[in-house]
Every structure is written in C-alpha cells, then in structure tokens.
Coordinates of C-alpha atoms and ligand atoms in Angstrom, one line a residue:
Chain R
M1 CA -68.7 -154.6 12.1
M2 CA -70.8 -153.4 9.2
W3 CA -73.5 -155.4 7.4
N4 CA -73.2 -153.4 4.2
E5 CA -69.9 -151.6 4.2
T6 CA -70.4 -150.2 0.7
M7 CA -73.4 -148.3 1.7
E8 CA -72.5 -147.6 5.4
A9 CA -69.2 -146.1 4.5
L10 CA -70.0 -144.6 1.1
S11 CA -68.1 -141.3 0.3
A12 CA -70.0 -138.1 0.6
D13 CA -69.8 -137.6 -3.2
E14 CA -71.1 -141.1 -4.0
M15 CA -73.9 -140.7 -1.5
H16 CA -74.9 -137.4 -3.0
K17 CA -75.1 -139.0 -6.4
L18 CA -77.0 -142.0 -5.2
Q19 CA -79.5 -139.9 -3.3
S20 CA -80.0 -137.6 -6.3
I21 CA -80.8 -140.5 -8.6
R22 CA -83.1 -142.1 -6.0
L23 CA -84.9 -138.9 -5.2
K24 CA -85.7 -138.2 -8.9
R25 CA -87.1 -141.8 -9.2
V26 CA -89.3 -141.5 -6.2
V27 CA -90.7 -138.2 -7.2
E28 CA -91.5 -139.5 -10.7
H29 CA -93.2 -142.5 -8.9
V30 CA -95.4 -140.4 -6.6
Y31 CA -96.2 -137.8 -9.3
A32 CA -97.5 -140.6 -11.5
N33 CA -99.2 -142.7 -8.8
T34 CA -100.1 -140.7 -5.8
P35 CA -102.9 -138.2 -6.6
F36 CA -102.2 -136.4 -3.3
Y37 CA -98.6 -135.5 -4.3
R38 CA -99.5 -134.9 -8.0
K39 CA -102.1 -132.3 -6.9
K40 CA -99.7 -130.7 -4.4
M41 CA -96.9 -130.5 -6.9
M42 CA -99.2 -129.1 -9.6
E43 CA -100.4 -126.4 -7.1
M44 CA -96.7 -125.5 -6.5
G45 CA -96.0 -125.5 -10.2
I46 CA -93.4 -128.2 -10.2
T47 CA -92.9 -131.5 -12.0
P48 CA -90.4 -134.3 -11.7
D49 CA -88.3 -132.4 -14.3
D50 CA -87.5 -129.8 -11.7
I51 CA -85.9 -132.5 -9.4
N52 CA -82.4 -133.4 -10.7
D53 CA -80.3 -133.2 -7.6
I54 CA -80.8 -134.1 -3.9
E55 CA -80.5 -130.4 -3.2
D56 CA -83.7 -129.8 -5.2
I57 CA -85.5 -131.5 -2.4
V58 CA -86.3 -128.1 -0.9
K59 CA -88.7 -127.5 -3.8
L60 CA -90.9 -130.4 -2.7
P61 CA -94.0 -130.2 -0.5
F62 CA -94.0 -131.3 3.1
T63 CA -96.1 -134.1 4.5
T64 CA -97.6 -134.2 8.0
K65 CA -99.2 -136.8 10.1
D66 CA -102.6 -135.0 9.4
D67 CA -102.0 -135.8 5.7
L68 CA -101.8 -139.4 6.6
R69 CA -104.9 -139.3 8.7
N70 CA -106.9 -137.4 6.0
N71 CA -106.0 -140.1 3.5
Y72 CA -106.9 -142.9 5.8
P73 CA -106.6 -145.8 5.2
F74 CA -105.0 -146.3 1.8
G75 CA -105.1 -142.9 0.1
L76 CA -101.3 -142.5 0.0
M77 CA -100.5 -145.9 -1.5
A78 CA -98.5 -145.5 -4.7
V79 CA -99.0 -149.0 -6.0
P80 CA -102.1 -151.1 -6.5
M81 CA -103.1 -153.0 -3.3
S82 CA -102.2 -156.2 -5.1
E83 CA -98.5 -155.1 -4.8
I84 CA -98.8 -154.4 -1.0
V85 CA -97.7 -157.4 1.0
R86 CA -97.8 -155.8 4.5
I87 CA -99.8 -153.2 6.3
H88 CA -98.9 -151.6 9.7
A89 CA -100.6 -148.9 11.6
S90 CA -99.6 -146.7 14.5
S91 CA -101.8 -147.0 17.6
G92 CA -102.5 -143.2 17.4
T93 CA -103.3 -142.0 20.9
T94 CA -105.6 -139.4 19.3
G95 CA -107.7 -139.6 16.2
R96 CA -107.4 -142.2 13.5
P97 CA -104.4 -144.5 13.3
T98 CA -101.8 -143.7 10.6
V99 CA -101.5 -146.6 8.1
V100 CA -98.5 -147.6 6.1
G101 CA -98.1 -150.2 3.3
Y102 CA -95.1 -152.1 2.1
T103 CA -94.3 -153.9 -1.1
R104 CA -92.1 -157.0 -1.0
R105 CA -89.1 -154.9 -1.9
D106 CA -90.0 -152.4 0.9
I107 CA -89.9 -155.3 3.4
T108 CA -86.5 -156.4 2.1
A109 CA -85.1 -152.8 2.3
W110 CA -86.4 -152.5 5.8
S111 CA -84.9 -155.8 6.8
E112 CA -81.6 -154.6 5.3
C113 CA -81.7 -151.5 7.5
L114 CA -82.3 -153.6 10.6
A115 CA -79.5 -156.0 9.6
R116 CA -77.2 -153.0 9.6
C117 CA -78.4 -152.0 13.1
F118 CA -78.0 -155.5 14.6
T119 CA -74.6 -155.9 13.0
A120 CA -73.5 -152.6 14.5
Y121 CA -74.4 -153.9 17.9
G122 CA -72.2 -156.9 17.3
A123 CA -74.9 -159.4 16.5
T124 CA -74.4 -162.2 14.0
K125 CA -76.1 -165.3 12.8
H126 CA -74.9 -167.1 15.9
D127 CA -77.1 -165.0 18.0
L128 CA -80.5 -166.0 19.5
F129 CA -82.9 -163.1 19.2
Q130 CA -85.8 -162.9 21.6
V131 CA -88.2 -160.5 20.0
S132 CA -90.4 -159.2 22.8
Y133 CA -91.9 -156.2 21.0
G134 CA -95.6 -156.6 20.3
Y135 CA -96.4 -158.4 17.1
G136 CA -99.2 -156.9 15.2
L137 CA -100.1 -153.6 13.7
F138 CA -97.2 -152.1 15.6
T139 CA -94.0 -152.2 13.5
G140 CA -91.7 -153.3 16.4
G141 CA -92.3 -157.0 16.5
L142 CA -92.4 -158.0 12.9
G143 CA -89.7 -155.4 12.0
A144 CA -87.2 -156.8 14.5
H145 CA -88.2 -160.3 13.5
Y146 CA -87.4 -159.9 9.8
G147 CA -84.2 -158.0 10.5
A148 CA -82.9 -160.7 12.8
E149 CA -83.8 -163.4 10.2
H150 CA -82.0 -161.3 7.6
I151 CA -78.7 -161.6 9.4
G152 CA -79.4 -165.3 9.8
A153 CA -79.9 -165.2 13.6
S154 CA -82.3 -167.6 15.3
V155 CA -85.5 -165.7 16.1
I156 CA -87.8 -166.4 19.1
P157 CA -91.0 -164.6 18.2
M158 CA -92.2 -164.0 21.8
S159 CA -94.2 -160.8 21.3
S160 CA -94.8 -158.9 24.5
G161 CA -96.5 -160.0 27.7
N162 CA -96.4 -163.2 29.7
T163 CA -93.3 -162.1 31.4
Q164 CA -92.8 -165.3 33.4
K165 CA -92.6 -167.3 30.1
Q166 CA -90.3 -164.7 28.6
V167 CA -87.8 -165.2 31.4
Q168 CA -88.2 -169.0 31.3
I169 CA -87.5 -169.1 27.5
M170 CA -84.7 -166.6 27.8
H171 CA -83.1 -168.9 30.3
D172 CA -83.9 -172.3 28.7
F173 CA -83.2 -171.3 25.1
G174 CA -80.2 -169.1 26.0
S175 CA -81.4 -165.9 24.3
T176 CA -78.4 -163.6 23.6
A177 CA -80.3 -160.6 22.3
L178 CA -83.5 -159.0 23.7
C179 CA -85.6 -156.7 21.6
C180 CA -88.3 -154.7 23.4
T181 CA -89.2 -151.3 24.8
P182 CA -86.9 -150.1 27.6
S183 CA -89.8 -150.1 30.0
Y184 CA -90.5 -153.7 29.3
A185 CA -86.8 -154.5 29.7
L186 CA -87.1 -153.1 33.2
F187 CA -90.1 -155.2 33.9
I188 CA -88.2 -158.3 32.7
A189 CA -85.1 -157.4 34.8
D190 CA -87.2 -157.3 37.9
F191 CA -88.7 -160.7 37.0
I192 CA -85.3 -162.2 36.5
K193 CA -84.2 -160.9 39.9
D194 CA -87.4 -162.3 41.5
S195 CA -86.9 -165.7 39.9
G196 CA -83.8 -166.2 42.0
V197 CA -82.1 -167.9 39.0
P198 CA -78.4 -166.8 39.0
R199 CA -77.4 -164.4 36.2
E200 CA -74.7 -166.8 35.0
E201 CA -77.4 -169.1 33.8
F202 CA -78.6 -166.6 31.3
K203 CA -76.7 -165.9 28.1
L204 CA -78.1 -162.5 27.4
K205 CA -75.5 -160.1 25.9
Y206 CA -77.3 -157.2 24.4
G207 CA -80.6 -155.3 24.6
I208 CA -82.0 -153.6 21.5
F209 CA -84.4 -151.1 22.9
G210 CA -86.6 -148.6 21.2
A211 CA -90.1 -147.4 20.3
E212 CA -90.1 -145.0 23.2
P213 CA -87.7 -142.3 24.3
W214 CA -85.3 -143.3 27.0
T215 CA -82.4 -141.5 28.7
E216 CA -78.7 -142.2 29.2
N217 CA -79.5 -142.8 32.9
M218 CA -82.0 -145.4 31.9
R219 CA -79.4 -147.0 29.7
R220 CA -77.0 -147.3 32.7
E221 CA -79.8 -148.7 34.8
L222 CA -80.7 -151.3 32.3
E223 CA -77.1 -152.2 31.6
Q224 CA -76.5 -152.7 35.3
K225 CA -79.7 -154.6 36.1
L226 CA -79.5 -156.9 33.1
E227 CA -75.7 -157.0 32.9
I228 CA -75.8 -156.3 29.2
K229 CA -74.9 -153.6 26.6
A230 CA -78.1 -151.7 25.8
Y231 CA -78.4 -150.1 22.4
D232 CA -81.0 -147.6 21.1
I233 CA -82.8 -148.3 17.9
Y234 CA -84.6 -145.5 16.2
G235 CA -87.6 -145.5 14.0
L236 CA -91.1 -144.4 13.3
S237 CA -93.8 -146.3 11.5
E238 CA -94.5 -143.7 9.0
I239 CA -91.0 -144.0 7.6
A240 CA -90.4 -147.8 8.1
G241 CA -90.6 -148.8 11.8
P242 CA -87.5 -149.6 13.8
G243 CA -84.2 -149.4 11.9
V244 CA -84.5 -145.9 10.4
G245 CA -81.5 -145.2 12.5
F246 CA -79.2 -147.0 15.0
E247 CA -76.4 -146.5 17.4
C248 CA -72.9 -147.8 16.7
Q249 CA -70.5 -149.0 19.3
C250 CA -69.6 -145.3 20.1
Q251 CA -73.1 -144.9 21.6
N252 CA -73.0 -141.2 21.1
G253 CA -75.5 -140.6 18.4
T254 CA -77.8 -142.3 15.9
H255 CA -76.6 -143.2 12.4
L256 CA -79.4 -142.8 9.8
N257 CA -79.8 -145.1 6.9
E258 CA -79.7 -142.1 4.6
D259 CA -79.5 -144.1 1.4
H260 CA -83.1 -145.2 2.1
F261 CA -84.4 -142.2 4.1
Y262 CA -83.1 -138.8 3.3
P263 CA -83.0 -136.6 6.5
E264 CA -83.2 -132.9 6.6
T265 CA -83.5 -130.5 9.5
I266 CA -85.8 -127.4 9.1
D267 CA -86.9 -124.5 11.2
P268 CA -90.3 -125.6 12.4
V269 CA -91.7 -122.0 12.0
T270 CA -90.2 -120.8 8.7
F271 CA -89.6 -124.3 7.2
E272 CA -86.2 -123.1 6.0
P273 CA -83.5 -125.8 6.1
V274 CA -81.1 -125.4 9.0
K275 CA -77.5 -126.5 9.1
D276 CA -75.2 -127.1 12.1
K277 CA -77.9 -126.5 14.6
E278 CA -81.0 -128.1 16.0
G279 CA -84.1 -128.3 13.8
E280 CA -87.1 -130.4 13.1
L281 CA -86.2 -133.7 11.5
V282 CA -87.8 -134.4 8.1
F283 CA -87.5 -137.6 6.1
T284 CA -88.0 -138.3 2.4
H285 CA -88.3 -141.9 1.2
L286 CA -85.7 -142.6 -1.4
T287 CA -86.4 -146.3 -2.1
K288 CA -89.9 -147.0 -0.9
E289 CA -92.5 -148.2 -3.4
G290 CA -95.6 -148.9 -1.4
M291 CA -96.2 -145.6 0.3
P292 CA -93.4 -143.2 -0.3
L293 CA -93.6 -139.9 1.6
L294 CA -91.9 -136.7 0.6
R295 CA -90.5 -134.5 3.4
Y296 CA -92.4 -136.1 6.2
R297 CA -92.3 -133.8 9.3
T298 CA -91.5 -135.9 12.3
K299 CA -91.9 -133.1 14.8
D300 CA -88.8 -134.4 16.5
L301 CA -86.0 -131.9 17.2
T302 CA -82.4 -132.9 16.6
R303 CA -79.1 -131.9 14.9
L304 CA -77.4 -133.7 12.0
H305 CA -73.6 -134.4 12.0
Y306 CA -71.9 -135.2 8.7
G307 CA -68.4 -136.7 8.4
T308 CA -66.8 -140.0 9.2
C309 CA -67.6 -141.6 12.6
E310 CA -65.0 -143.3 14.7
C311 CA -66.7 -146.6 13.8
G312 CA -65.9 -146.0 10.1
R313 CA -69.4 -145.2 9.0
T314 CA -70.1 -142.2 6.9
L315 CA -73.9 -142.4 7.4
V316 CA -75.1 -139.1 8.8
K317 CA -75.4 -139.1 12.5
M318 CA -78.1 -137.3 14.5
D319 CA -78.2 -136.4 18.2
R320 CA -80.1 -139.1 20.0
I321 CA -83.7 -138.0 20.4
L322 CA -84.6 -138.0 24.1
G323 CA -87.9 -136.3 23.9
R324 CA -90.3 -136.3 21.1
S325 CA -92.1 -133.0 20.6
D326 CA -95.4 -134.9 20.9
D327 CA -94.4 -135.9 24.4
M328 CA -93.5 -132.4 25.6
L329 CA -95.6 -130.9 28.3
I330 CA -96.1 -127.2 28.8
I331 CA -96.5 -126.5 32.5
R332 CA -97.2 -122.9 33.4
G333 CA -95.5 -121.9 30.2
V334 CA -92.4 -124.0 30.8
N335 CA -91.5 -126.8 28.4
V336 CA -91.0 -130.1 30.2
F337 CA -89.9 -133.4 28.7
P338 CA -90.8 -136.5 30.7
S339 CA -87.2 -137.7 29.9
Q340 CA -85.9 -134.8 32.1
I341 CA -87.8 -136.1 35.0
E342 CA -86.6 -139.7 34.3
S343 CA -83.1 -138.5 34.3
V344 CA -83.4 -136.8 37.7
I345 CA -85.1 -139.8 39.3
L346 CA -82.3 -142.1 38.0
E347 CA -79.6 -139.9 39.3
M348 CA -80.8 -140.6 42.8
P349 CA -79.9 -144.1 44.2
E350 CA -83.0 -144.0 46.5
F351 CA -85.5 -144.3 43.6
E352 CA -86.6 -146.9 41.1
P353 CA -87.1 -146.0 37.5
H354 CA -90.8 -146.5 37.9
Y355 CA -92.8 -143.3 37.8
E356 CA -96.0 -141.7 36.6
I357 CA -96.5 -138.0 35.8
Y358 CA -99.9 -136.4 36.4
V359 CA -100.8 -133.0 35.1
D360 CA -103.9 -131.2 36.0
R361 CA -105.2 -127.6 36.0
I362 CA -106.6 -126.4 39.3
N363 CA -107.9 -122.9 39.6
N364 CA -106.3 -122.1 36.2
L365 CA -102.9 -123.2 37.5
D366 CA -101.1 -126.2 36.0
I367 CA -100.2 -128.7 38.7
M368 CA -97.7 -131.5 38.2
E369 CA -97.5 -134.5 40.4
L370 CA -95.0 -137.2 40.2
K371 CA -95.7 -140.7 41.7
V372 CA -92.5 -142.6 42.1
E373 CA -91.4 -145.9 43.7
A374 CA -88.4 -145.8 46.1
R375 CA -85.8 -148.6 46.3
P376 CA -86.9 -151.3 48.8
D377 CA -84.2 -150.3 51.3
A378 CA -85.0 -146.6 51.0
Y379 CA -88.3 -146.9 52.8
S380 CA -88.0 -146.0 56.4
D381 CA -89.8 -146.7 59.7
N382 CA -89.5 -143.0 60.4
M383 CA -91.9 -140.4 58.9
N384 CA -89.2 -137.7 58.8
D385 CA -86.9 -139.9 56.6
I386 CA -89.7 -140.2 54.1
F387 CA -90.3 -136.4 54.2
A388 CA -86.6 -135.8 53.6
L389 CA -86.5 -138.2 50.7
N390 CA -89.5 -136.5 49.2
K391 CA -88.0 -133.1 49.6
K392 CA -84.7 -134.2 48.1
L393 CA -86.4 -135.3 44.9
S394 CA -88.8 -132.3 44.7
S395 CA -86.0 -129.8 45.2
R396 CA -83.8 -131.4 42.5
L397 CA -86.8 -131.5 40.1
N398 CA -87.5 -127.9 40.9
S399 CA -84.0 -126.8 40.1
V400 CA -83.7 -128.8 36.9
L401 CA -87.2 -128.1 35.5
G402 CA -87.8 -124.7 36.9
I403 CA -91.2 -125.6 38.1
A404 CA -92.6 -127.0 41.3
V405 CA -93.4 -130.7 41.2
K406 CA -95.4 -132.4 43.9
V407 CA -93.7 -135.7 44.7
K408 CA -95.6 -138.6 46.0
I409 CA -93.6 -141.7 47.1
V410 CA -95.6 -144.8 46.5
E411 CA -95.3 -148.4 47.5
P412 CA -92.9 -150.8 45.8
R413 CA -94.3 -152.4 42.7
S414 CA -97.5 -150.4 42.9
L415 CA -97.2 -148.6 39.6
E416 CA -98.3 -150.4 36.5
R417 CA -95.6 -152.3 34.6
S418 CA -95.7 -152.0 30.9
T419 CA -95.0 -154.8 28.4
G420 CA -94.9 -152.3 25.5
K421 CA -94.7 -148.6 25.3
A422 CA -95.1 -147.3 28.8
K423 CA -97.9 -144.9 29.6
R424 CA -96.2 -142.6 32.1
V425 CA -97.9 -139.3 31.5
F426 CA -101.5 -138.5 32.4
D427 CA -102.4 -135.1 31.3
N428 CA -105.9 -134.5 32.7
R429 CA -106.0 -130.9 31.4
K430 CA -107.0 -132.2 28.0
L431 CA -110.2 -133.7 29.5
K432 CA -111.4 -130.3 30.6
Chain E
M1 CA -83.0 -156.4 75.5
I2 CA -83.0 -155.2 71.9
A3 CA -86.2 -156.3 70.1
Q4 CA -86.9 -156.2 66.4
Q5 CA -89.8 -154.2 65.2
I6 CA -91.2 -154.6 61.7
S7 CA -92.4 -151.6 59.9
V8 CA -94.3 -151.2 56.6
F9 CA -94.6 -148.2 54.4
L10 CA -98.2 -148.0 53.2
E11 CA -100.0 -145.6 50.9
N12 CA -103.3 -144.5 52.2
K13 CA -105.3 -146.9 50.1
S14 CA -108.1 -148.9 51.5
G15 CA -107.4 -152.5 52.2
R16 CA -103.6 -152.4 52.4
L17 CA -103.5 -152.7 56.2
T18 CA -105.8 -155.7 56.1
E19 CA -103.6 -157.3 53.4
V20 CA -100.6 -157.0 55.8
T21 CA -102.4 -158.4 58.8
S22 CA -104.0 -161.3 56.9
L23 CA -100.7 -162.3 55.3
L24 CA -99.1 -162.5 58.7
G25 CA -102.2 -164.2 60.2
E26 CA -102.2 -166.9 57.5
A27 CA -98.5 -167.6 58.4
G28 CA -99.5 -168.0 62.1
I29 CA -97.7 -164.9 63.1
N30 CA -99.2 -163.1 66.1
L31 CA -99.3 -159.3 66.6
T32 CA -98.2 -158.2 70.0
A33 CA -98.5 -154.5 69.4
F34 CA -98.8 -152.1 66.6
S35 CA -99.0 -148.4 65.8
I36 CA -99.7 -146.4 62.7
A37 CA -98.1 -143.0 62.0
E38 CA -99.8 -141.3 59.1
N39 CA -100.5 -138.2 57.2
S40 CA -102.8 -137.6 54.2
E41 CA -100.5 -139.3 51.8
F42 CA -99.0 -142.3 53.5
G43 CA -98.7 -144.2 56.7
I44 CA -96.1 -146.2 58.5
L45 CA -97.3 -149.3 60.2
R46 CA -95.0 -150.4 63.0
M47 CA -95.5 -153.8 64.6
I48 CA -94.1 -156.1 67.3
V49 CA -94.8 -159.7 66.1
S50 CA -94.2 -163.2 67.3
D51 CA -91.6 -163.9 64.6
P52 CA -90.1 -160.7 63.1
E53 CA -87.7 -162.5 60.7
K54 CA -90.4 -164.6 59.2
A55 CA -92.8 -161.7 59.0
Y56 CA -90.1 -159.7 57.3
K57 CA -89.5 -162.4 54.7
I58 CA -93.2 -162.9 54.0
L59 CA -93.9 -159.2 53.5
K60 CA -90.8 -158.7 51.4
D61 CA -91.8 -161.6 49.1
A62 CA -95.1 -159.9 48.7
H63 CA -93.2 -156.7 47.7
F64 CA -94.2 -154.7 50.7
A65 CA -91.9 -151.9 51.8
A66 CA -91.0 -153.8 55.0
K67 CA -88.1 -153.0 57.3
L68 CA -86.7 -154.4 60.5
T69 CA -85.6 -151.9 63.2
D70 CA -84.1 -152.3 66.7
V71 CA -86.3 -151.0 69.4
L72 CA -86.7 -151.4 73.2
C73 CA -89.7 -152.4 75.2
L74 CA -89.9 -150.6 78.6
S75 CA -92.2 -152.4 81.0
C76 CA -93.6 -150.5 84.0
P77 CA -96.5 -150.9 86.5
N78 CA -99.8 -149.9 85.0
T79 CA -100.2 -147.0 87.5
P80 CA -100.5 -143.3 86.8
G81 CA -97.2 -141.6 86.5
A82 CA -95.0 -144.6 86.3
L83 CA -94.3 -144.3 82.6
A84 CA -94.0 -140.5 82.7
K85 CA -91.2 -140.8 85.3
A86 CA -89.2 -143.2 83.2
L87 CA -89.5 -141.0 80.1
K88 CA -88.5 -137.9 82.1
L89 CA -85.4 -139.7 83.3
L90 CA -84.4 -140.5 79.7
S91 CA -85.0 -137.0 78.4
D92 CA -83.1 -135.5 81.3
E93 CA -80.2 -137.7 80.2
G94 CA -80.5 -136.4 76.7
V95 CA -81.9 -139.5 75.0
F96 CA -84.3 -138.6 72.3
F97 CA -87.0 -140.8 70.7
E98 CA -87.8 -141.0 67.1
Y99 CA -91.1 -142.4 68.1
M100 CA -92.8 -144.6 70.8
Y101 CA -96.0 -146.4 71.3
A102 CA -97.6 -148.0 74.3
F103 CA -99.8 -151.0 75.0
A104 CA -101.1 -152.3 78.3
N105 CA -100.9 -155.9 79.3
G106 CA -102.9 -156.5 82.5
E107 CA -100.9 -155.1 85.4
T108 CA -98.1 -153.7 83.3
A109 CA -97.8 -151.0 80.8
N110 CA -95.4 -151.6 78.0
V111 CA -93.8 -148.9 75.8
I112 CA -92.0 -149.6 72.6
I113 CA -89.3 -147.0 72.1
R114 CA -87.0 -146.1 69.3
P115 CA -84.3 -144.1 70.9
D116 CA -81.6 -142.2 69.0
N117 CA -78.9 -144.0 71.0
I118 CA -80.1 -147.5 71.9
E119 CA -77.1 -148.6 73.9
R120 CA -77.1 -145.5 76.1
C121 CA -80.8 -145.8 76.6
I122 CA -80.4 -149.4 77.9
T123 CA -77.6 -148.3 80.4
I124 CA -79.7 -145.5 81.8
L125 CA -82.8 -147.6 82.3
Q126 CA -80.9 -150.5 83.8
E127 CA -79.1 -148.2 86.2
A128 CA -82.5 -146.8 87.3
K129 CA -83.6 -150.4 87.9
L130 CA -86.3 -150.0 85.3
Q131 CA -87.5 -153.1 83.6
L132 CA -86.7 -153.8 79.9
L133 CA -88.5 -156.7 78.5
A134 CA -86.4 -159.4 76.9
A135 CA -87.1 -159.7 73.1
S136 CA -88.1 -163.3 73.5
D137 CA -90.7 -162.4 76.2
L138 CA -92.0 -159.5 74.2
Y139 CA -92.6 -161.6 71.1
R140 CA -94.6 -164.0 73.2
L141 CA -96.9 -161.5 74.8
Ligands
ZN1 ZN1 -70.5 -144.7 14.3

C-alpha cells in the first residue's frame, strides 16, 4: 500500500524534473533569506542563476552540524520567526543543541512523509497508534503523532516512561501500533512478560522503531518477543525528524522521500560525489521553508540504489544504516560499531540484548569491556559453566571485531533500561 | 535422597547477599547450609533451605539469577577421618564432584555434594552403608 502513489512511484524522469524545479526554488529562497548561505554562495561566486537542474547541486556549498551550532539558535531560519510554528532541538551529547524550525507547511510536508511510512508498514486509519517516543524538543514524539493523525489513525500520546501504564493502556485500549526506540520496545516487552497477561489479550501488530541504530538480530528479537512485525523508520532532526526514510514490506533497505529531501553520497575526504558504492550521505531540503539546508553532511555512510523496488516504489533506496559514524569507536586503531557487538550478542541464545560497552585507556592501551546479561536459564550453579559462557562470547567478539573484549556477565535486570535512546557506550577515554 | 539446592549468581556488589537472605527470611524460609564460590568478578551462592521451591519462586520474582540443582547430603560421624574415607571411596569408584561444602550439626558432619553422576553416587554410598540424609530431613535441620 502507498499513501501517495503519484510521488512514491514517480518515473525517474518526472522525479528529476520535479527535483530540479524544487532545488532552484529552495536556492532562491535561501539566497534571499539566509545570510549564511548568501555569504557562502557569494564567496563561491555562484548565484541562483547557476542552479537550473538537480545535477547542478554539486556547485552548492555543504552544511555541517558545526554550522548549525555556530548559528545557534535561530541563525539559519529563512523566514521571520512569526512564520515558524514549531521548534525542535537535538539533545546534543556534546556542545550546544542543534535547533530546527518548521513553518506550518513544513509540518504538513513532514506529516505527509510519515504517512507514507506508516502506510508502507500496513497501517491505516483503523489503527490505534501508541506513540511512546518522548514528546518534547526531540522530534520523535510529535513527529510520529502528527504522522499518525495524518493517516487518520487514533493516536495515544503516551510519550516515554511509566512503563507499567504503557502496558496497561496498550492492553486496555488495544493499541495496534507501537512507536518508540528499539531499546524501549525491549523494556516494554519484558514488562508485558512480567505482567503475566496472555499475549492474546493484546492487539499489537506492528512496531515502528527508530531514533537509534538497531541490527537485524535485534529486529528478530523484538519480533519474537512482542510477536509483531518490526519496521525501521529513519530520520534525523536536522532534516525533519523521523520519516526522512522508511522500510517497505521488503524490509531490505530504506526508501527516502526524495521529493522532499534530495540525497547524495559523497567521498568524505574529497567531497566528490560517489555512485554505486558507499559514501557519506548528504541531504538537501527541496521543500522546506523554515530552515532549509543545502547539502547537509549526515556523517552516515550508506549506498544509494536507484530503480523500481519490488514494492512498486521508485523512491531511491539506501542500505539500512546500522552504525552512525558518530557512534563509531576506534579501539587500538580498529573501527568498532556498537551494532557489531549487538549482533554477536544476539546470535547467542544464552544472552539477553541488554549490554553496556565501556572503553578506557590504561597505560596507553585502549581497553574495551562489555557488560552483558545472560538469559535467566543460562546462569549456572557451577563456576566453570560461567567461565565457559564468558569465553564463548569473548572468543566470538574477538574473531568478529579483531580486538580483545573483556566480557563481564552481570545479573539479570541489572543494567539500566532505557525509555528513549539507550546509552550503551561509555567511552571514558574522552574524560582524560 | 536427592535434595534440591538453590543457587544464585551474584555480582560482587555490596549488599546483594544480604538482599537474598532477607528476602528469604521475610518469607519464613530457613537456611540450613550455604557456601559461596567466588572470584574477583562474581560469586555463586549455594544454599540448602527449608523450602527450595518457594525460595526459588521468590528469588525469580525478584529477578535474581536463581537455579535449582539436585544434590546429595552425606551424613557421617563428626570424627576425624570419617568424611575423608567416604570421599576416597567415591573418587576410587570414579565419581567426580563439581563442588561440595560441609556443615557440622552436633554429632554429625554433613556434606552437600554435587556429583557428576548422582544415581551412581547414591548406589556406591548405599552399598558402603554410608548415610545419605533424606531431603525432607535435610530441609528441617
Ligand atoms: Zn520497496
């Protein structure tokens, strides 16, 4: 099912034309209204007259997260604040938060993108959406909320936290769709199990999970534990929030709403466009009024696939992003993504998907320690069994990652459960 | 003959042991014997209690890594050499122990043993006329 078949299955030619017209319009808009871009373009000796085709995008300047921070809070707004109806901001683990503003039309466009996502998952106006993303500055809660309303579904604006109540409402109201982070979904799954209420009494059909990277193994885990179909929703607040991209029923890549956000992949060193191989994902707003960004560098690595998907959509597809470059750890010169560790843990039936990664530097050597919970029945009365279990995991990690990881098995339910984006990596090297 | 031991995997964090014992205490469950095997990272608490099934349920509900395991309780006179003789007999017969722990009860010394082959262990001890405590008696000690 498609929400907007015209756009989602537009021919390559038509899409090219549409994107070209929209790009020219957005460049004219920022040149006139965003001093930051006017200055950059003048320095580069270009004007909107140089932009007549989507291919001309390569002439335009890049934008980075630092540019957003340097123009904190409203420096990149392209309309008077009286036209801005919504402001969101990223939590920003380091430095200032990044702020984004939306006009009324931006909110509608964003809701349309989310409507496409939800429809692709099979949701309709007959569904009951439990939105358990945090409501607030974070784009997750309100984003999913508006999107679900847009398709006419009934929305339960739970926000995150108060898990007991989440489960009660899910049961009593008969929620059919759950929107939250995959880590919170795990937490909720455990709660449902503990509640002792039989699964048949819940009506949950699909999980719409995003806002943090999660692996295919985690998908299987969640689908099994919750007895649902679990879909990935892609987004980043600088571009819109959730709904920049979405999976279709094929579950083998992320369709991007390219009529609103034009994606490119570039070589992160030379900045040259790359085709048919992995590169850094870059987005340009084609329709945004409030705070349009040109060639925003996401730092995420992926590959774009053009053509018609089995689902019928022609919207460009990207390989699912399993690890954001911001999350990558460099341990003794080796690149390690937390998602690789998660994948290994979930391959082993003896372990729970609850883990924390600690990195430290001792005597100039990077040390990685993994705390992980075992399944309740995997704990033994015999020391040797625990040693063997530990060894099994550490050997597997060593062979997958190419570095030694010190494994520490911890007690059940001893690691902190997250109701939002899970904090699983503690890199203490930065403190030194 | 076969008794149930309850074991709990514990990280070496202060207060966890007390939490286990007070949970059981509040439920009126008595501890007959216990031992702790530990290294620098974790410990395994093994206990003989008055009501293993109930203790297991209580600990599980509190999300402790609890487990029930079949063990034997060998009872011999609390005199030097009595225990050593019994253990030698078993090891001569090729029965190995994953672990064992002893506790004295007046005139008798009791040893909880976790043999690799529990049925064979029982046969050997019975043939040697050594006393194995019935589970129901053990829980009541
Ligand atoms: Zn598709």
